[in-house]
Amino acid sequence: CGFHLSSTAEIPEQFKTLTFYSADPYGQLAREVKTALRDNGVTITEDHLNQNIPSLRLTGDNMSKNTISIYQDGKAAEYQLILTVDAQIVIAGDDIHPITVKIFKTFFDNPAAALAKDTEQGMITREMYQQAAEQLVRKLKSVDVAEQKQNP
Amino acid sequence: NNTEENRPEISCLDQQCLANVPVYTKPLVEGDIKTLPVEVETDTFTASAPNTAVYEGNVVITQGNRSVEADKVTIETKEDQSRVVTISGDINYLDNVVTLQGEQASMNLDTNDIEIKNSQYHLVGRLGRGQASQLQLESNRYITLKDGSFTSCPVDDNSWNIQGSTVIHDNEEELVEIWNAVFKIGPVPVLYSPYLQFPVGDRRRSGLLIPSFNYDSIDGVNIATPFYWNIAPNLDATFTPRLIQRRGVQLQTEARYLTSLGQGVFALDWLHHDSLYNKDRRDPEIDTGDNKERWLFHWEHKGLIDQNWRIETDMTRVSDVRYFTDLSSNYGSMTDGYITQRYLLGYANNNWDVALSSKSFQVFRSTLKDNMYRTVPQLDIRYYSNPFDSVKFNTYAQAVRFTSPGVRNPEITRLHIAPTVSYNVSNQWSMFNADATLLATHYYQDVPGNNYSVLQKDVNRVMPHLNLDGRIIFERDNIPFLDGYTQTLEPRIKYQYIPYRNQSRIQNTDSSLLQSDYAGLFRDHLYSGLDRIASANQLSTGLTTRFYDNNLVERFNFSLGQVYYFNKSRTGDLSSPLDQNEDTGSLTWATDGFWRVNDNLIMRGGLQYDTRIDEVALANGVIEYRASQNKLAQLSYRYANKNYIDAIGLITNSPYKQDISQVGLMASWPLTDTLSVVGSYYYDTKLEQSSDSFIGFQYNSCCWGFSVQYGRKITDWNASTQTSQYDNKLSFNFELRGLSTNRNTTAKMLDFGLLPYQSAFEEN
Amino acid sequence: NTNAVTPTVRNQPITIDADHQEFSIQNNTITFTGNVVILQEGLKVTADKVVISNTQSQTDQKITAFGKPVRFQQSLEGNRSINGHSQQLDYDVRTATVTLTGKAELTQQDNQISSNKIIYKVNEQQIIAEGNSNNRVKTTIVPNQLN
């Protein structure tokens, strides 16, 4: 049915080398994004001044936790965690492309095992950061197409 | 998706409001006002020695961005070379900040200040106008009014205005301050306040000081009048006295601070005497504390000090278990079963991430209070070797002390170390990862009364964990009916091996059986935490397919996977359903997917099937249509199987023994430019009862908004009648608009019930 | 001359030189044409044609100058000066009043006035400009640069 090994690289040519910026460079999200970039063959340089190297900037992330289903006694059965990551690809210093990634996860709460549930939430949060990083990398392709359409 | 810029949604209502707002059309002139020449056009001009010049007849003065029209203008040059301009007769002043009309004015050419008698003013480019007996414009920033008024209503609309002995507009801070403020609706004075302050523009936090009115069937009328106090540039606070008819007067205070060690929020809510609660305390049925006052304390802090050091706290404590059921607060919801007190001090750099933390909980069911465990303290150390080489050596180590208020619960110290060697290779179409971890854990369990029949005092547990994980990406471009689209097919396969270790002699404090969506199938462990590490000899396989449009934006993806257990996954803890089940083979299946039909329509869904209970364990789906912030409709369904909930160890007492089969509809729809309806209805098909629903109407004009909302929701469980208890609530909300770009009032209305609106769209 | 003229000019001598000079007894006028320059202590006027009428009476003697444009300059104390030009300049000796008409312009340091008609009373140091509906008086004041 016409499938072949993926030729278009996950990472467009112009993003093979990137500078990376995050306000919290050693936080979990930044670490996961750097790992995801490296796993996809991107070299991260520190040469921030060189403007013809595009830069991936993490501008903000927010985790919200809300009740999504309840038991008969009105207490929360499931919580939904939504991780929103806002980033930008800056090309040639001023051409800014915003990227937004959202990860949805639900988990059951249980007041009888508060610590276990809190630990589970911490673990799920880690997984969400990893999935957000992977999705961020996947979105580089669409930024590349958008940028080429903008200034061919 | 990310390629469209999110156009600022200027609703047609806003366009009508801004119809006759003065606009500054000329190009902005930069430069110091002192050096800019003053051009004057007039019918006649008379300059007489030594220093007075008189302009008469349709005089027009322009300097930089300012222009003044008047009948007569006199310019006198004083000895100190400063020039005072006196203007009279039908004055019309315009600059890029404000327009003024008046009869008599004086202006200082060098300091750019203007003073005008009984004048009208209107902000430029946005709503905001009024008049004053005496108005002063200083350094192009402050507009100071004596006996002035302010409203954000358009010119022909006098719905409300605020009069004050002194009104100061600060156009840089985008803030209006009013002393001796009288708030008038039409001609009728409604509220007096010695001092009022609120934002005009988006810079400042909204310290909106307009009272809100609520009525609900349990508490009665509920009136809150917030006072905003801007203590310092890095410290501000809001005090909200709240009159609750059947309870008493509560004071809610919230202070926000910004320091070099980070920023944070302190909050203290205090209700000295709660008459309804005192009645509840006499009813043995209701689970209350023996406290009289009802208080809430909350402290949240987030500090990152020169990028490596991290200080974080997130703690909330309340006076009794029913606090959130009875009283509303931003820091907890009535659906919470417990709240957390968390403190953390961390250091991180490229290779290390060390965090010292402590966690404790306040559980809202007295029967469960005693089996809660705290981690006081907990030390987590993560080492990451050089990330470049394909063979990585990471390590995770942890030392933690578990304590519990339950007198029969042991106090446990746990030391854990898990070095991992991993080999990772990837190219554009594949990724392969193999890692081997050694999990070594030591427990010291101090059981009260030295009763070591079940638990063991010293326990060591050492077990390896092997992982082989590979994925390949196939792709094709020519897809029938979808030209320009690209489809990928991404098979993934992961084998895991962990030998069995009997952990029945170890107290389980932080492990709970995890729920596995598609991503969860490839998770390293079946339990959270470390007290239960299940044996594993399993193969997870999965297939993901994605469709990218011609802009390579992902429009659709679908994943299906399973876990095949070569032999039984066990922990030795016979109380866990995992151990009670003898099956092997392909036990768990999971699928999830999303389809972005077009810019306004999106679908998401997921399903998990578990052969151990031979039924669908979990299923959920959501379809959302969204055209704008207040034109949206979302249909959702959530299913959780009772046996599955039982299997993951949740069922402890009767109210939970139920399937969850919840259908929900949530919508906000504009009926006209100014009137919109907002509603939600959540219904449990198994219990055949609604769980949470409301209906609301919202009227928004240019400078004020009014909403009324009626809702009915489950608040408690009546053990004797074995039925859910409901509460209905009617809420009125009056709000000033036109001050800053109007806050999304619809969003606030959609959060009215137990189940707030959560958009399925990626961009919010 | 460095010492500027004190405002009272009535009794100062006026010198006029030009390419041609014509004297007419019946209408009692003198007409100068071609590079006409009028000089009087602190005051200088250059024009293409100048007509002096009522030559005998000191009091109602009038000087009318025409040019494309007529230029006028008067220096004041503190080496400040007033310059002006217009299509026609009338100087009433008795009232020491200079009247510029027709695209008249007057500048003093950087302050500048332009109008259809500008009247400059030298003794009172007063300037009056009158515009009409279709060309208005325009003035420019440069705030005193802080040196």
mmCIF file with all atom_site columns, N, CA, C and O in Angstrom, chain B residues 428-466:
data_model
loop_
_atom_site.group_PDB
_atom_site.id
_atom_site.type_symbol
_atom_site.label_atom_id
_atom_site.label_alt_id
_atom_site.label_comp_id
_atom_site.label_asym_id
_atom_site.label_entity_id
_atom_site.label_seq_id
_atom_site.pdbx_PDB_ins_code
_atom_site.Cartn_x
_atom_site.Cartn_y
_atom_site.Cartn_z
_atom_site.occupancy
_atom_site.B_iso_or_equiv
_atom_site.pdbx_formal_charge
_atom_site.auth_seq_id
_atom_site.auth_comp_id
_atom_site.auth_asym_id
_atom_site.auth_atom_id
_atom_site.pdbx_PDB_model_num
ATOM 1   N N  . GLN B 1 428 ? 16.245 8.748   11.331 1.00 0.00 ? 428 GLN B N  1
ATOM 2   C CA . GLN B 1 428 ? 14.983 9.440   11.012 1.00 0.00 ? 428 GLN B CA 1
ATOM 3   C C  . GLN B 1 428 ? 13.805 8.486   10.990 1.00 0.00 ? 428 GLN B C  1
ATOM 4   O O  . GLN B 1 428 ? 12.678 8.855   11.184 1.00 0.00 ? 428 GLN B O  1
ATOM 5   N N  . TRP B 1 429 ? 14.036 7.171   10.802 1.00 0.00 ? 429 TRP B N  1
ATOM 6   C CA . TRP B 1 429 ? 12.856 6.316   10.709 1.00 0.00 ? 429 TRP B CA 1
ATOM 7   C C  . TRP B 1 429 ? 12.798 5.260   11.804 1.00 0.00 ? 429 TRP B C  1
ATOM 8   O O  . TRP B 1 429 ? 11.934 4.393   11.780 1.00 0.00 ? 429 TRP B O  1
ATOM 9   N N  . SER B 1 430 ? 13.725 5.325   12.762 1.00 0.00 ? 430 SER B N  1
ATOM 10  C CA . SER B 1 430 ? 13.600 4.274   13.796 1.00 0.00 ? 430 SER B CA 1
ATOM 11  C C  . SER B 1 430 ? 14.266 4.752   15.076 1.00 0.00 ? 430 SER B C  1
ATOM 12  O O  . SER B 1 430 ? 15.060 5.704   15.090 1.00 0.00 ? 430 SER B O  1
ATOM 13  N N  . MET B 1 431 ? 13.908 4.057   16.148 1.00 0.00 ? 431 MET B N  1
ATOM 14  C CA . MET B 1 431 ? 14.503 4.370   17.465 1.00 0.00 ? 431 MET B CA 1
ATOM 15  C C  . MET B 1 431 ? 14.598 3.041   18.214 1.00 0.00 ? 431 MET B C  1
ATOM 16  O O  . MET B 1 431 ? 13.641 2.256   18.221 1.00 0.00 ? 431 MET B O  1
ATOM 17  N N  . PHE B 1 432 ? 15.793 2.778   18.768 1.00 0.00 ? 432 PHE B N  1
ATOM 18  C CA . PHE B 1 432 ? 15.954 1.535   19.542 1.00 0.00 ? 432 PHE B CA 1
ATOM 19  C C  . PHE B 1 432 ? 16.613 1.878   20.871 1.00 0.00 ? 432 PHE B C  1
ATOM 20  O O  . PHE B 1 432 ? 17.528 2.705   20.930 1.00 0.00 ? 432 PHE B O  1
ATOM 21  N N  . ASN B 1 433 ? 16.067 1.277   21.930 1.00 0.00 ? 433 ASN B N  1
ATOM 22  C CA . ASN B 1 433 ? 16.639 1.578   23.255 1.00 0.00 ? 433 ASN B CA 1
ATOM 23  C C  . ASN B 1 433 ? 16.665 0.307   24.088 1.00 0.00 ? 433 ASN B C  1
ATOM 24  O O  . ASN B 1 433 ? 15.680 -0.423  24.152 1.00 0.00 ? 433 ASN B O  1
ATOM 25  N N  . ALA B 1 434 ? 17.825 0.056   24.661 1.00 0.00 ? 434 ALA B N  1
ATOM 26  C CA . ALA B 1 434 ? 17.924 -1.101  25.562 1.00 0.00 ? 434 ALA B CA 1
ATOM 27  C C  . ALA B 1 434 ? 18.495 -0.583  26.869 1.00 0.00 ? 434 ALA B C  1
ATOM 28  O O  . ALA B 1 434 ? 19.453 0.206   26.838 1.00 0.00 ? 434 ALA B O  1
ATOM 29  N N  . ASP B 1 435 ? 17.866 -0.954  27.986 1.00 0.00 ? 435 ASP B N  1
ATOM 30  C CA . ASP B 1 435 ? 18.511 -0.541  29.243 1.00 0.00 ? 435 ASP B CA 1
ATOM 31  C C  . ASP B 1 435 ? 18.363 -1.622  30.299 1.00 0.00 ? 435 ASP B C  1
ATOM 32  O O  . ASP B 1 435 ? 17.465 -2.459  30.244 1.00 0.00 ? 435 ASP B O  1
ATOM 33  N N  . ALA B 1 436 ? 19.331 -1.572  31.199 1.00 0.00 ? 436 ALA B N  1
ATOM 34  C CA . ALA B 1 436 ? 19.331 -2.538  32.310 1.00 0.00 ? 436 ALA B CA 1
ATOM 35  C C  . ALA B 1 436 ? 19.465 -1.718  33.589 1.00 0.00 ? 436 ALA B C  1
ATOM 36  O O  . ALA B 1 436 ? 20.306 -0.807  33.666 1.00 0.00 ? 436 ALA B O  1
ATOM 37  N N  . THR B 1 437 ? 18.575 -1.997  34.524 1.00 0.00 ? 437 THR B N  1
ATOM 38  C CA . THR B 1 437 ? 18.574 -1.254  35.790 1.00 0.00 ? 437 THR B CA 1
ATOM 39  C C  . THR B 1 437 ? 18.669 -2.244  36.935 1.00 0.00 ? 437 THR B C  1
ATOM 40  O O  . THR B 1 437 ? 18.128 -3.343  36.863 1.00 0.00 ? 437 THR B O  1
ATOM 41  N N  . LEU B 1 438 ? 19.403 -1.846  37.969 1.00 0.00 ? 438 LEU B N  1
ATOM 42  C CA . LEU B 1 438 ? 19.419 -2.659  39.191 1.00 0.00 ? 438 LEU B CA 1
ATOM 43  C C  . LEU B 1 438 ? 18.628 -1.885  40.238 1.00 0.00 ? 438 LEU B C  1
ATOM 44  O O  . LEU B 1 438 ? 18.944 -0.730  40.552 1.00 0.00 ? 438 LEU B O  1
ATOM 45  N N  . LEU B 1 439 ? 17.537 -2.477  40.729 1.00 0.00 ? 439 LEU B N  1
ATOM 46  C CA . LEU B 1 439 ? 16.706 -1.805  41.743 1.00 0.00 ? 439 LEU B CA 1
ATOM 47  C C  . LEU B 1 439 ? 17.065 -2.391  43.105 1.00 0.00 ? 439 LEU B C  1
ATOM 48  O O  . LEU B 1 439 ? 16.762 -3.542  43.394 1.00 0.00 ? 439 LEU B O  1
ATOM 49  N N  . ALA B 1 440 ? 17.738 -1.590  43.946 1.00 0.00 ? 440 ALA B N  1
ATOM 50  C CA . ALA B 1 440 ? 18.149 -2.106  45.259 1.00 0.00 ? 440 ALA B CA 1
ATOM 51  C C  . ALA B 1 440 ? 17.484 -1.226  46.318 1.00 0.00 ? 440 ALA B C  1
ATOM 52  O O  . ALA B 1 440 ? 17.637 -0.004  46.312 1.00 0.00 ? 440 ALA B O  1
ATOM 53  N N  . THR B 1 441 ? 16.701 -1.867  47.214 1.00 0.00 ? 441 THR B N  1
ATOM 54  C CA . THR B 1 441 ? 15.950 -1.089  48.209 1.00 0.00 ? 441 THR B CA 1
ATOM 55  C C  . THR B 1 441 ? 16.124 -1.727  49.575 1.00 0.00 ? 441 THR B C  1
ATOM 56  O O  . THR B 1 441 ? 16.129 -2.956  49.709 1.00 0.00 ? 441 THR B O  1
ATOM 57  N N  . HIS B 1 442 ? 16.331 -0.851  50.610 1.00 0.00 ? 442 HIS B N  1
ATOM 58  C CA . HIS B 1 442 ? 16.398 -1.359  51.982 1.00 0.00 ? 442 HIS B CA 1
ATOM 59  C C  . HIS B 1 442 ? 15.290 -0.706  52.796 1.00 0.00 ? 442 HIS B C  1
ATOM 60  O O  . HIS B 1 442 ? 15.072 0.517   52.711 1.00 0.00 ? 442 HIS B O  1
ATOM 61  N N  . TYR B 1 443 ? 14.553 -1.502  53.556 1.00 0.00 ? 443 TYR B N  1
ATOM 62  C CA . TYR B 1 443 ? 13.481 -0.986  54.420 1.00 0.00 ? 443 TYR B CA 1
ATOM 63  C C  . TYR B 1 443 ? 13.861 -1.206  55.873 1.00 0.00 ? 443 TYR B C  1
ATOM 64  O O  . TYR B 1 443 ? 14.385 -2.274  56.225 1.00 0.00 ? 443 TYR B O  1
ATOM 65  N N  . TYR B 1 444 ? 13.590 -0.204  56.682 1.00 0.00 ? 444 TYR B N  1
ATOM 66  C CA . TYR B 1 444 ? 13.658 -0.400  58.140 1.00 0.00 ? 444 TYR B CA 1
ATOM 67  C C  . TYR B 1 444 ? 12.273 -0.050  58.644 1.00 0.00 ? 444 TYR B C  1
ATOM 68  O O  . TYR B 1 444 ? 11.850 1.108   58.596 1.00 0.00 ? 444 TYR B O  1
ATOM 69  N N  . GLN B 1 445 ? 11.499 -1.069  59.047 1.00 0.00 ? 445 GLN B N  1
ATOM 70  C CA . GLN B 1 445 ? 10.093 -0.858  59.419 1.00 0.00 ? 445 GLN B CA 1
ATOM 71  C C  . GLN B 1 445 ? 9.926  -0.988  60.926 1.00 0.00 ? 445 GLN B C  1
ATOM 72  O O  . GLN B 1 445 ? 10.098 -2.079  61.484 1.00 0.00 ? 445 GLN B O  1
ATOM 73  N N  . ASP B 1 446 ? 9.607  0.173   61.576 1.00 0.00 ? 446 ASP B N  1
ATOM 74  C CA . ASP B 1 446 ? 9.487  0.200   63.043 1.00 0.00 ? 446 ASP B CA 1
ATOM 75  C C  . ASP B 1 446 ? 8.006  0.019   63.371 1.00 0.00 ? 446 ASP B C  1
ATOM 76  O O  . ASP B 1 446 ? 7.243  0.982   63.369 1.00 0.00 ? 446 ASP B O  1
ATOM 77  N N  . VAL B 1 447 ? 7.585  -1.236  63.604 1.00 0.00 ? 447 VAL B N  1
ATOM 78  C CA . VAL B 1 447 ? 6.166  -1.522  63.847 1.00 0.00 ? 447 VAL B CA 1
ATOM 79  C C  . VAL B 1 447 ? 5.860  -1.286  65.323 1.00 0.00 ? 447 VAL B C  1
ATOM 80  O O  . VAL B 1 447 ? 6.596  -1.767  66.181 1.00 0.00 ? 447 VAL B O  1
ATOM 81  N N  . PRO B 1 448 ? 4.800  -0.522  65.653 1.00 0.00 ? 448 PRO B N  1
ATOM 82  C CA . PRO B 1 448 ? 4.457  -0.273  67.067 1.00 0.00 ? 448 PRO B CA 1
ATOM 83  C C  . PRO B 1 448 ? 4.203  -1.600  67.778 1.00 0.00 ? 448 PRO B C  1
ATOM 84  O O  . PRO B 1 448 ? 3.654  -2.537  67.174 1.00 0.00 ? 448 PRO B O  1
ATOM 85  N N  . GLY B 1 449 ? 4.671  -1.721  68.982 1.00 0.00 ? 449 GLY B N  1
ATOM 86  C CA . GLY B 1 449 ? 4.432  -2.935  69.769 1.00 0.00 ? 449 GLY B CA 1
ATOM 87  C C  . GLY B 1 449 ? 5.233  -4.098  69.219 1.00 0.00 ? 449 GLY B C  1
ATOM 88  O O  . GLY B 1 449 ? 4.972  -5.260  69.521 1.00 0.00 ? 449 GLY B O  1
ATOM 89  N N  . ASN B 1 450 ? 6.238  -3.810  68.385 1.00 0.00 ? 450 ASN B N  1
ATOM 90  C CA . ASN B 1 450 ? 7.139  -4.840  67.836 1.00 0.00 ? 450 ASN B CA 1
ATOM 91  C C  . ASN B 1 450 ? 6.382  -6.068  67.334 1.00 0.00 ? 450 ASN B C  1
ATOM 92  O O  . ASN B 1 450 ? 6.851  -7.200  67.477 1.00 0.00 ? 450 ASN B O  1
ATOM 93  N N  . ASN B 1 451 ? 5.234  -5.849  66.724 1.00 0.00 ? 451 ASN B N  1
ATOM 94  C CA . ASN B 1 451 ? 4.467  -7.006  66.236 1.00 0.00 ? 451 ASN B CA 1
ATOM 95  C C  . ASN B 1 451 ? 4.929  -7.298  64.817 1.00 0.00 ? 451 ASN B C  1
ATOM 96  O O  . ASN B 1 451 ? 4.447  -6.715  63.844 1.00 0.00 ? 451 ASN B O  1
ATOM 97  N N  . TYR B 1 452 ? 5.960  -8.164  64.662 1.00 0.00 ? 452 TYR B N  1
ATOM 98  C CA . TYR B 1 452 ? 6.535  -8.421  63.346 1.00 0.00 ? 452 TYR B CA 1
ATOM 99  C C  . TYR B 1 452 ? 5.950  -9.683  62.730 1.00 0.00 ? 452 TYR B C  1
ATOM 100 O O  . TYR B 1 452 ? 6.620  -10.433 62.023 1.00 0.00 ? 452 TYR B O  1
ATOM 101 N N  . SER B 1 453 ? 4.666  -9.954  63.019 1.00 0.00 ? 453 SER B N  1
ATOM 102 C CA . SER B 1 453 ? 4.079  -11.177 62.433 1.00 0.00 ? 453 SER B CA 1
ATOM 103 C C  . SER B 1 453 ? 3.930  -10.980 60.921 1.00 0.00 ? 453 SER B C  1
ATOM 104 O O  . SER B 1 453 ? 4.235  -11.865 60.121 1.00 0.00 ? 453 SER B O  1
ATOM 105 N N  . VAL B 1 454 ? 3.512  -9.813  60.495 1.00 0.00 ? 454 VAL B N  1
ATOM 106 C CA . VAL B 1 454 ? 3.308  -9.606  59.039 1.00 0.00 ? 454 VAL B CA 1
ATOM 107 C C  . VAL B 1 454 ? 4.539  -8.896  58.475 1.00 0.00 ? 454 VAL B C  1
ATOM 108 O O  . VAL B 1 454 ? 5.233  -9.405  57.595 1.00 0.00 ? 454 VAL B O  1
ATOM 109 N N  . LEU B 1 455 ? 4.791  -7.730  59.026 1.00 0.00 ? 455 LEU B N  1
ATOM 110 C CA . LEU B 1 455 ? 5.890  -6.923  58.452 1.00 0.00 ? 455 LEU B CA 1
ATOM 111 C C  . LEU B 1 455 ? 7.210  -7.410  59.052 1.00 0.00 ? 455 LEU B C  1
ATOM 112 O O  . LEU B 1 455 ? 7.262  -7.950  60.140 1.00 0.00 ? 455 LEU B O  1
ATOM 113 N N  . GLN B 1 456 ? 8.273  -7.140  58.300 1.00 0.00 ? 456 GLN B N  1
ATOM 114 C CA . GLN B 1 456 ? 9.604  -7.543  58.768 1.00 0.00 ? 456 GLN B CA 1
ATOM 115 C C  . GLN B 1 456 ? 10.359 -6.283  59.132 1.00 0.00 ? 456 GLN B C  1
ATOM 116 O O  . GLN B 1 456 ? 10.200 -5.234  58.483 1.00 0.00 ? 456 GLN B O  1
ATOM 117 N N  . LYS B 1 457 ? 11.187 -6.331  60.156 1.00 0.00 ? 457 LYS B N  1
ATOM 118 C CA . LYS B 1 457 ? 11.857 -5.119  60.622 1.00 0.00 ? 457 LYS B CA 1
ATOM 119 C C  . LYS B 1 457 ? 12.825 -4.610  59.556 1.00 0.00 ? 457 LYS B C  1
ATOM 120 O O  . LYS B 1 457 ? 12.738 -3.476  59.111 1.00 0.00 ? 457 LYS B O  1
ATOM 121 N N  . ASP B 1 458 ? 13.749 -5.468  59.145 1.00 0.00 ? 458 ASP B N  1
ATOM 122 C CA . ASP B 1 458 ? 14.711 -5.038  58.106 1.00 0.00 ? 458 ASP B CA 1
ATOM 123 C C  . ASP B 1 458 ? 14.464 -5.879  56.871 1.00 0.00 ? 458 ASP B C  1
ATOM 124 O O  . ASP B 1 458 ? 14.426 -7.109  56.961 1.00 0.00 ? 458 ASP B O  1
ATOM 125 N N  . VAL B 1 459 ? 14.240 -5.239  55.747 1.00 0.00 ? 459 VAL B N  1
ATOM 126 C CA . VAL B 1 459 ? 13.992 -5.978  54.503 1.00 0.00 ? 459 VAL B CA 1
ATOM 127 C C  . VAL B 1 459 ? 14.914 -5.415  53.428 1.00 0.00 ? 459 VAL B C  1
ATOM 128 O O  . VAL B 1 459 ? 15.071 -4.193  53.302 1.00 0.00 ? 459 VAL B O  1
ATOM 129 N N  . ASN B 1 460 ? 15.559 -6.289  52.689 1.00 0.00 ? 460 ASN B N  1
ATOM 130 C CA . ASN B 1 460 ? 16.326 -5.839  51.514 1.00 0.00 ? 460 ASN B CA 1
ATOM 131 C C  . ASN B 1 460 ? 15.667 -6.431  50.284 1.00 0.00 ? 460 ASN B C  1
ATOM 132 O O  . ASN B 1 460 ? 15.249 -7.597  50.298 1.00 0.00 ? 460 ASN B O  1
ATOM 133 N N  . ARG B 1 461 ? 15.587 -5.655  49.235 1.00 0.00 ? 461 ARG B N  1
ATOM 134 C CA . ARG B 1 461 ? 14.985 -6.166  47.993 1.00 0.00 ? 461 ARG B CA 1
ATOM 135 C C  . ARG B 1 461 ? 15.864 -5.698  46.836 1.00 0.00 ? 461 ARG B C  1
ATOM 136 O O  . ARG B 1 461 ? 16.076 -4.505  46.651 1.00 0.00 ? 461 ARG B O  1
ATOM 137 N N  . VAL B 1 462 ? 16.420 -6.668  46.125 1.00 0.00 ? 462 VAL B N  1
ATOM 138 C CA . VAL B 1 462 ? 17.289 -6.307  44.995 1.00 0.00 ? 462 VAL B CA 1
ATOM 139 C C  . VAL B 1 462 ? 16.750 -7.041  43.770 1.00 0.00 ? 462 VAL B C  1
ATOM 140 O O  . VAL B 1 462 ? 16.461 -8.241  43.821 1.00 0.00 ? 462 VAL B O  1
ATOM 141 N N  . MET B 1 463 ? 16.556 -6.321  42.696 1.00 0.00 ? 463 MET B N  1
ATOM 142 C CA . MET B 1 463 ? 16.012 -6.987  41.499 1.00 0.00 ? 463 MET B CA 1
ATOM 143 C C  . MET B 1 463 ? 16.458 -6.236  40.259 1.00 0.00 ? 463 MET B C  1
ATOM 144 O O  . MET B 1 463 ? 16.509 -5.006  40.246 1.00 0.00 ? 463 MET B O  1
ATOM 145 N N  . PRO B 1 464 ? 16.836 -6.961  39.214 1.00 0.00 ? 464 PRO B N  1
ATOM 146 C CA . PRO B 1 464 ? 17.208 -6.293  37.949 1.00 0.00 ? 464 PRO B CA 1
ATOM 147 C C  . PRO B 1 464 ? 15.969 -5.963  37.138 1.00 0.00 ? 464 PRO B C  1
ATOM 148 O O  . PRO B 1 464 ? 14.887 -6.487  37.387 1.00 0.00 ? 464 PRO B O  1
ATOM 149 N N  . HIS B 1 465 ? 16.137 -5.090  36.166 1.00 0.00 ? 465 HIS B N  1
ATOM 150 C CA . HIS B 1 465 ? 15.010 -4.748  35.295 1.00 0.00 ? 465 HIS B CA 1
ATOM 151 C C  . HIS B 1 465 ? 15.604 -4.529  33.913 1.00 0.00 ? 465 HIS B C  1
ATOM 152 O O  . HIS B 1 465 ? 16.428 -3.642  33.703 1.00 0.00 ? 465 HIS B O  1
ATOM 153 N N  . LEU B 1 466 ? 15.183 -5.405  32.973 1.00 0.00 ? 466 LEU B N  1
ATOM 154 C CA . LEU B 1 466 ? 15.728 -5.295  31.613 1.00 0.00 ? 466 LEU B CA 1
ATOM 155 C C  . LEU B 1 466 ? 14.643 -4.761  30.677 1.00 0.00 ? 466 LEU B C  1
ATOM 156 O O  . LEU B 1 466 ? 13.458 -5.045  30.832 1.00 0.00 ? 466 LEU B O  1
#
